[in-house]
Coordinates of C-alpha atoms in Angstrom, one line a residue:
X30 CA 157.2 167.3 46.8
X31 CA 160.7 168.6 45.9
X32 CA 162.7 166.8 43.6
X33 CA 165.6 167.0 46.0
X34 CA 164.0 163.4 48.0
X35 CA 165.0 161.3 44.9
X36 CA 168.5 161.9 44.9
X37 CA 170.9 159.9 46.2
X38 CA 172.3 162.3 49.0
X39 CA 168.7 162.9 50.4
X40 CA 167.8 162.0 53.5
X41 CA 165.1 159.3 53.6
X42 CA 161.3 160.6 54.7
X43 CA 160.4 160.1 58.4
X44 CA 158.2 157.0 58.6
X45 CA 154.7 158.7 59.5
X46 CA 153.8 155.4 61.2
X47 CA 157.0 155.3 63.7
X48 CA 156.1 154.9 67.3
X49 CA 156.4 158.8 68.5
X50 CA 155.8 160.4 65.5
X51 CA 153.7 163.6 65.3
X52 CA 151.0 164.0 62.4
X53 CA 151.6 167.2 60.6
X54 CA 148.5 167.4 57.9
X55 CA 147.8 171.5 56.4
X56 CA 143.4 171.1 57.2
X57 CA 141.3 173.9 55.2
X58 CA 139.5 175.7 56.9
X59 CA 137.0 173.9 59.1
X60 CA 137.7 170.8 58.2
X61 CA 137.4 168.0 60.6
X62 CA 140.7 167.0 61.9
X63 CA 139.8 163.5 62.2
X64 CA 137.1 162.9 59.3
X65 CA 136.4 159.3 60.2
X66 CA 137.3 159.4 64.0
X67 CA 136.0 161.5 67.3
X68 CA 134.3 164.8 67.0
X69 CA 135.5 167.8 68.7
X70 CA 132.2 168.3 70.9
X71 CA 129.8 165.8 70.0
X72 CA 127.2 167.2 72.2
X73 CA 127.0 170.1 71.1
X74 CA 124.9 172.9 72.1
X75 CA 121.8 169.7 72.7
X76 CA 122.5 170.3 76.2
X77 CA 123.0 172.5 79.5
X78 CA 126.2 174.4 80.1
X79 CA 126.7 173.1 83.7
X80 CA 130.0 172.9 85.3
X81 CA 132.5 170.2 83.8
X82 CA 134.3 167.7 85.7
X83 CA 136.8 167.7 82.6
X84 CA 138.5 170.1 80.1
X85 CA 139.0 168.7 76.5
X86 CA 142.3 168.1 75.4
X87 CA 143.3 167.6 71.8
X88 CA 146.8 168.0 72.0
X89 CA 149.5 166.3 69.7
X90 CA 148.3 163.4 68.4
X91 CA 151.2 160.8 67.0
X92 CA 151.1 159.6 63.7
X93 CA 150.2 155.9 65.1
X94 CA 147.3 157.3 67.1
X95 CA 146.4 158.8 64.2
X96 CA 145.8 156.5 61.8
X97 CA 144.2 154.1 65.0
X98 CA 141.5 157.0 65.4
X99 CA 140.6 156.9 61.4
X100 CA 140.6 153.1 60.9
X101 CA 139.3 152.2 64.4
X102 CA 136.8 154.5 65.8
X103 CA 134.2 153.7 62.8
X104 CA 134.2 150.3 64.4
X105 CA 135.5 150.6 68.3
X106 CA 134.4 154.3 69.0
X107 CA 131.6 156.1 70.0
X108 CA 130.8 159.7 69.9
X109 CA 128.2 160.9 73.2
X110 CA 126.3 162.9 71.2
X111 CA 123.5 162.1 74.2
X112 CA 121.0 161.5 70.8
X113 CA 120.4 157.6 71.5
X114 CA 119.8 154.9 73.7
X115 CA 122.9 152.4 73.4
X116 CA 122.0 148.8 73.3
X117 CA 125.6 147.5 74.6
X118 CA 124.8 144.1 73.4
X119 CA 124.6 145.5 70.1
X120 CA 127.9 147.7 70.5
X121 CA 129.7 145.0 71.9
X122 CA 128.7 142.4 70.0
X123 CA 127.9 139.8 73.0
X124 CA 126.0 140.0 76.3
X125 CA 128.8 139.4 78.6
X126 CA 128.9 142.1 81.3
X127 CA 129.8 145.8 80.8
X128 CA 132.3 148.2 83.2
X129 CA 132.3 152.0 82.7
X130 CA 135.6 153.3 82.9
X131 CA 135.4 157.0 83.3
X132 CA 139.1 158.6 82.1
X133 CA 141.5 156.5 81.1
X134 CA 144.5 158.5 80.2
X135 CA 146.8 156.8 77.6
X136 CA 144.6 154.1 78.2
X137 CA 147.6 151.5 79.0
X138 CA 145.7 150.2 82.3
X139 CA 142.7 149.6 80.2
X140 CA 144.5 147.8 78.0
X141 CA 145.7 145.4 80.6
X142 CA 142.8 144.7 82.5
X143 CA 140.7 144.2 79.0
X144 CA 143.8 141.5 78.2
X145 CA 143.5 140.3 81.6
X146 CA 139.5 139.8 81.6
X147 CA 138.4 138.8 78.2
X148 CA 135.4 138.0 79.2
X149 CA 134.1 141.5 80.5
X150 CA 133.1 144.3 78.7
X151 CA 134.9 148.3 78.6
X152 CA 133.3 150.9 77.9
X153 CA 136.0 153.6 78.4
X154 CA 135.4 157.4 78.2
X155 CA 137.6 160.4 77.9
X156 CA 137.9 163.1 75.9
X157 CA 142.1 163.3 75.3
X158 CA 142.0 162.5 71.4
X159 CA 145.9 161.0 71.6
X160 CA 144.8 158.6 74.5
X161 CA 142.1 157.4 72.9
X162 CA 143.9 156.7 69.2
X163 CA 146.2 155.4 71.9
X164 CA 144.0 152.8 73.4
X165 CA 142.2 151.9 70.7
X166 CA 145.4 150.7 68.9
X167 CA 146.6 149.3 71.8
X168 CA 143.1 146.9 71.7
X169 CA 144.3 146.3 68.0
X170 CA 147.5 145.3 68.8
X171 CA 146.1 142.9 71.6
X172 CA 143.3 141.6 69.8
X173 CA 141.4 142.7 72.7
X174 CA 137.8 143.3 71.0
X175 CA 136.3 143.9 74.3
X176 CA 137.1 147.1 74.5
X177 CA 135.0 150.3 73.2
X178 CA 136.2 154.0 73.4
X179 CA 133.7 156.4 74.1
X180 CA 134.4 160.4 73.6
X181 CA 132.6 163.3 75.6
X182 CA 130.8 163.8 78.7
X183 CA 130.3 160.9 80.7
X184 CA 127.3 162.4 82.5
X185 CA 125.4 162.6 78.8
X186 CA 126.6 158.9 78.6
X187 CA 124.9 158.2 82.0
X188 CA 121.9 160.0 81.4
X189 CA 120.2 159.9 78.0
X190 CA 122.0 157.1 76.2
X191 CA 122.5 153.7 79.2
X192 CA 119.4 152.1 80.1
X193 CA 118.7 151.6 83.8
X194 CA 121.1 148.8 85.7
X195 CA 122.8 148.3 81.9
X196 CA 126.5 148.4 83.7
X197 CA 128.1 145.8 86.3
X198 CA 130.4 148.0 87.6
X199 CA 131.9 151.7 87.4
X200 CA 136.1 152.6 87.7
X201 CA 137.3 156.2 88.2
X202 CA 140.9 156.3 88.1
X203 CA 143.0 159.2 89.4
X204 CA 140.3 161.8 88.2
X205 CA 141.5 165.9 88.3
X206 CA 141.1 166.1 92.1
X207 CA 140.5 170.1 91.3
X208 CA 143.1 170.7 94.4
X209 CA 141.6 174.4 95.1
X210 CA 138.5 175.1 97.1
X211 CA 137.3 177.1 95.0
X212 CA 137.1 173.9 92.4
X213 CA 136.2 171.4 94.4
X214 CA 132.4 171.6 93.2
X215 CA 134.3 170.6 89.7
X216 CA 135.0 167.0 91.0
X217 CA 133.4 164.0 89.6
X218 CA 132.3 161.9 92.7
X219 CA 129.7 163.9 93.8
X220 CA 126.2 162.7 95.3
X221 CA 124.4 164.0 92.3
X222 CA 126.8 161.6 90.5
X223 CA 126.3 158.7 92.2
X224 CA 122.9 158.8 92.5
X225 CA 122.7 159.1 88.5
X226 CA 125.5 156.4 87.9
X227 CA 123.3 154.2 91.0
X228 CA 120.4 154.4 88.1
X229 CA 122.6 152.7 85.7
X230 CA 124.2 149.9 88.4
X231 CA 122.3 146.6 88.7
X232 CA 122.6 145.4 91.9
X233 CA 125.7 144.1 92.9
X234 CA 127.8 146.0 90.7
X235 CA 131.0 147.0 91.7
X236 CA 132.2 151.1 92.1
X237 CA 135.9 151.5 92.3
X238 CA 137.9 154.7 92.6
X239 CA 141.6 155.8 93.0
X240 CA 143.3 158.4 93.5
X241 CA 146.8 159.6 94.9
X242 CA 145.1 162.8 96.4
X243 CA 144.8 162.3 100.0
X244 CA 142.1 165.0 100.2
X245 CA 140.4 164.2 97.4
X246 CA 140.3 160.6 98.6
X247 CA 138.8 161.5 102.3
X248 CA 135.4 163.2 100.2
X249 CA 135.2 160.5 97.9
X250 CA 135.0 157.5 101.1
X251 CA 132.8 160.3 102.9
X252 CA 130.5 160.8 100.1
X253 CA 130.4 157.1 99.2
X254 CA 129.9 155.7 102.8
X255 CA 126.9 158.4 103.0
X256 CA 125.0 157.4 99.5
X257 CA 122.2 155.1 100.5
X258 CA 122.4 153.3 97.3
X259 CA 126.5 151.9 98.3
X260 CA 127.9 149.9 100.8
X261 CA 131.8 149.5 101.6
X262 CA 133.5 146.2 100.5
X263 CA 135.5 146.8 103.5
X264 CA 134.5 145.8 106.9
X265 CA 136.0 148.6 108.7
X266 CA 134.4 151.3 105.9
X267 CA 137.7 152.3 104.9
X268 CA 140.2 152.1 102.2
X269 CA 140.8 149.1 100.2
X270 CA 144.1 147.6 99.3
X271 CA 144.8 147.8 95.6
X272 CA 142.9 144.7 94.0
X273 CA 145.1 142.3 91.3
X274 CA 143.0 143.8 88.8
X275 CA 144.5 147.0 88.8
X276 CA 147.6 147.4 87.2
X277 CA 150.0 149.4 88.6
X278 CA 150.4 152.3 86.0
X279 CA 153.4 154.4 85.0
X280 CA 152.1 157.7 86.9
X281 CA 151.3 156.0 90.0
X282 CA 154.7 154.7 90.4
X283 CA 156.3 157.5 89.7
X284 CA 153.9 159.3 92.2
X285 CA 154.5 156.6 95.0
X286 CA 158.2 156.9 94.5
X287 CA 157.8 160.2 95.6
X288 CA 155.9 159.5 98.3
X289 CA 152.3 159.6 97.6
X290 CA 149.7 157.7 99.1
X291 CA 147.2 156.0 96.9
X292 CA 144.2 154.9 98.1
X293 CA 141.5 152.4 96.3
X294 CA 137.6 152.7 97.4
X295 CA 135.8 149.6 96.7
X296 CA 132.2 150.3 97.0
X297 CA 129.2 148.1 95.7
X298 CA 125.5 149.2 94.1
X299 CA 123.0 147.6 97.2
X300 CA 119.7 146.4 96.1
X301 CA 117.0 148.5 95.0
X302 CA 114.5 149.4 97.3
X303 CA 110.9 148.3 96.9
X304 CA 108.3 150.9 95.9

């Protein structure tokens, strides 16, 4: 450190912890850049290359997120490295019911509807490393211990490491609606999805799915409505209004301000059939 930050005329160091602050740390080569928090691709190579419904995104991470990712994630995080069965009891610390919440941005909305509904369960996934130091400090903050932050592929999740009917109810939140045709096979709600995430559902569980993209939103109610294993909450198999539940968040208001239509689908798990 230079000598020159302990005289008088210096200026004083930039608080490392100030809200908006960017972490600048010099790693050696291949080290981790969070040693105690999310890996970069905790999959690995364990599984398929298959088209991915998300691109990883570890862009500038704040100082505050920061140090929420290294004091936080050994306790709040998980990493889907698709290697174990998760007993959410055990993660959660209770047995009240669990949500999947499948990309959660800056994870404000989270954060509200975890402070609004203590008594359910998040399991939110993503794989933007500043929203989830985000979040998970925003659960800090709030004392809201009924949230979890999960990092990778959500399908891994699904697959190898829930149990069958583990969840009571799946959100999917202005997911990449891949605008160009070429892409659209890179969408999340797909009937291969649902019928994997319909394995994971108990009966009666909720789906519910928003998006401002008025395409995107006409192949998510037609792929829905045509699932066997979901029936529409609404009576004329449409569109839902937006339920109390979900908060309005910055981006959608700046989106409806500008005109766009937003659309809620409010679907639920039916029964399963007898063999």
């Amino acid at each position: 450190m230079s000598d020159s930050l302990n005289t008088p005329d210096a200026p004083a160091p930039a608080d490392p912890h100030a809200p908006g602050s960017s972490i600048r740390h010099t790693r050696a080569k291949g080290e981790p850049r969070f040693p105690d928090g999310p890996k970069a691709d905790p999959a690995g190579s364990h599984f398929e290359r298959r088209i991915r419904s998300f691109q990883p995104r570890r862009s500038r991470v704040t100082a505050g997120q920061a140090d929420a990712l290294q004091r936080l994630w050994p306790v709040w995080g998980l990493d889907i490295d698709g290697q174990q069965v998760i007993d959410l009891g055990e993660l959660f610390g209770n047995d009240r019911p669990v949500v999947l919440e499948i990309g959660f941005g800056m994870g404000e909305a989270t954060a509200q509807m975890a402070a609004g509904d203590p008594d359910t369960n998040i399991l939110a996934v993503d794989v933007h490393t500043p929203g989830q130091g985000n979040l998970l400090n925003l659960a800090d903050q709030g004392g809201m211990a009924n949230v979890r932050v999960a990092n990778g592929d959500a399908i891994i999740l699904l697959r190898e490491m829930l149990t069958p009917d583990a969840l009571d109810g799946l959100r999917v939140y202005f997911p990449d609606p891949w605008p160009k045709k070429r892409h659209h096979k890179r969408r999340l709600i797909q009937p291969e999805f649902l019928t994997l995430a319909a394995t994971r559902l108990r009966p009666g569980a909720l789906v519910h799915c928003a998006t401002d993209w008025e395409p995107y939103a006409e192949q998510m109610l037609d792929v829905l409505t045509s699932h066997p294993d979901f029936e529409n909450t609404q009576a004329d198999g449409g569109f839902a209004p937006r339920p109390a539940f979900r908060p309005l968040t910055r981006f959608e208001g700046q989106g409806l301000d500008k005109g766009h239509v937003v659309n809620d689908l409010l679907f639920r798990r039916v029964p399963h059939k007898s063999a």
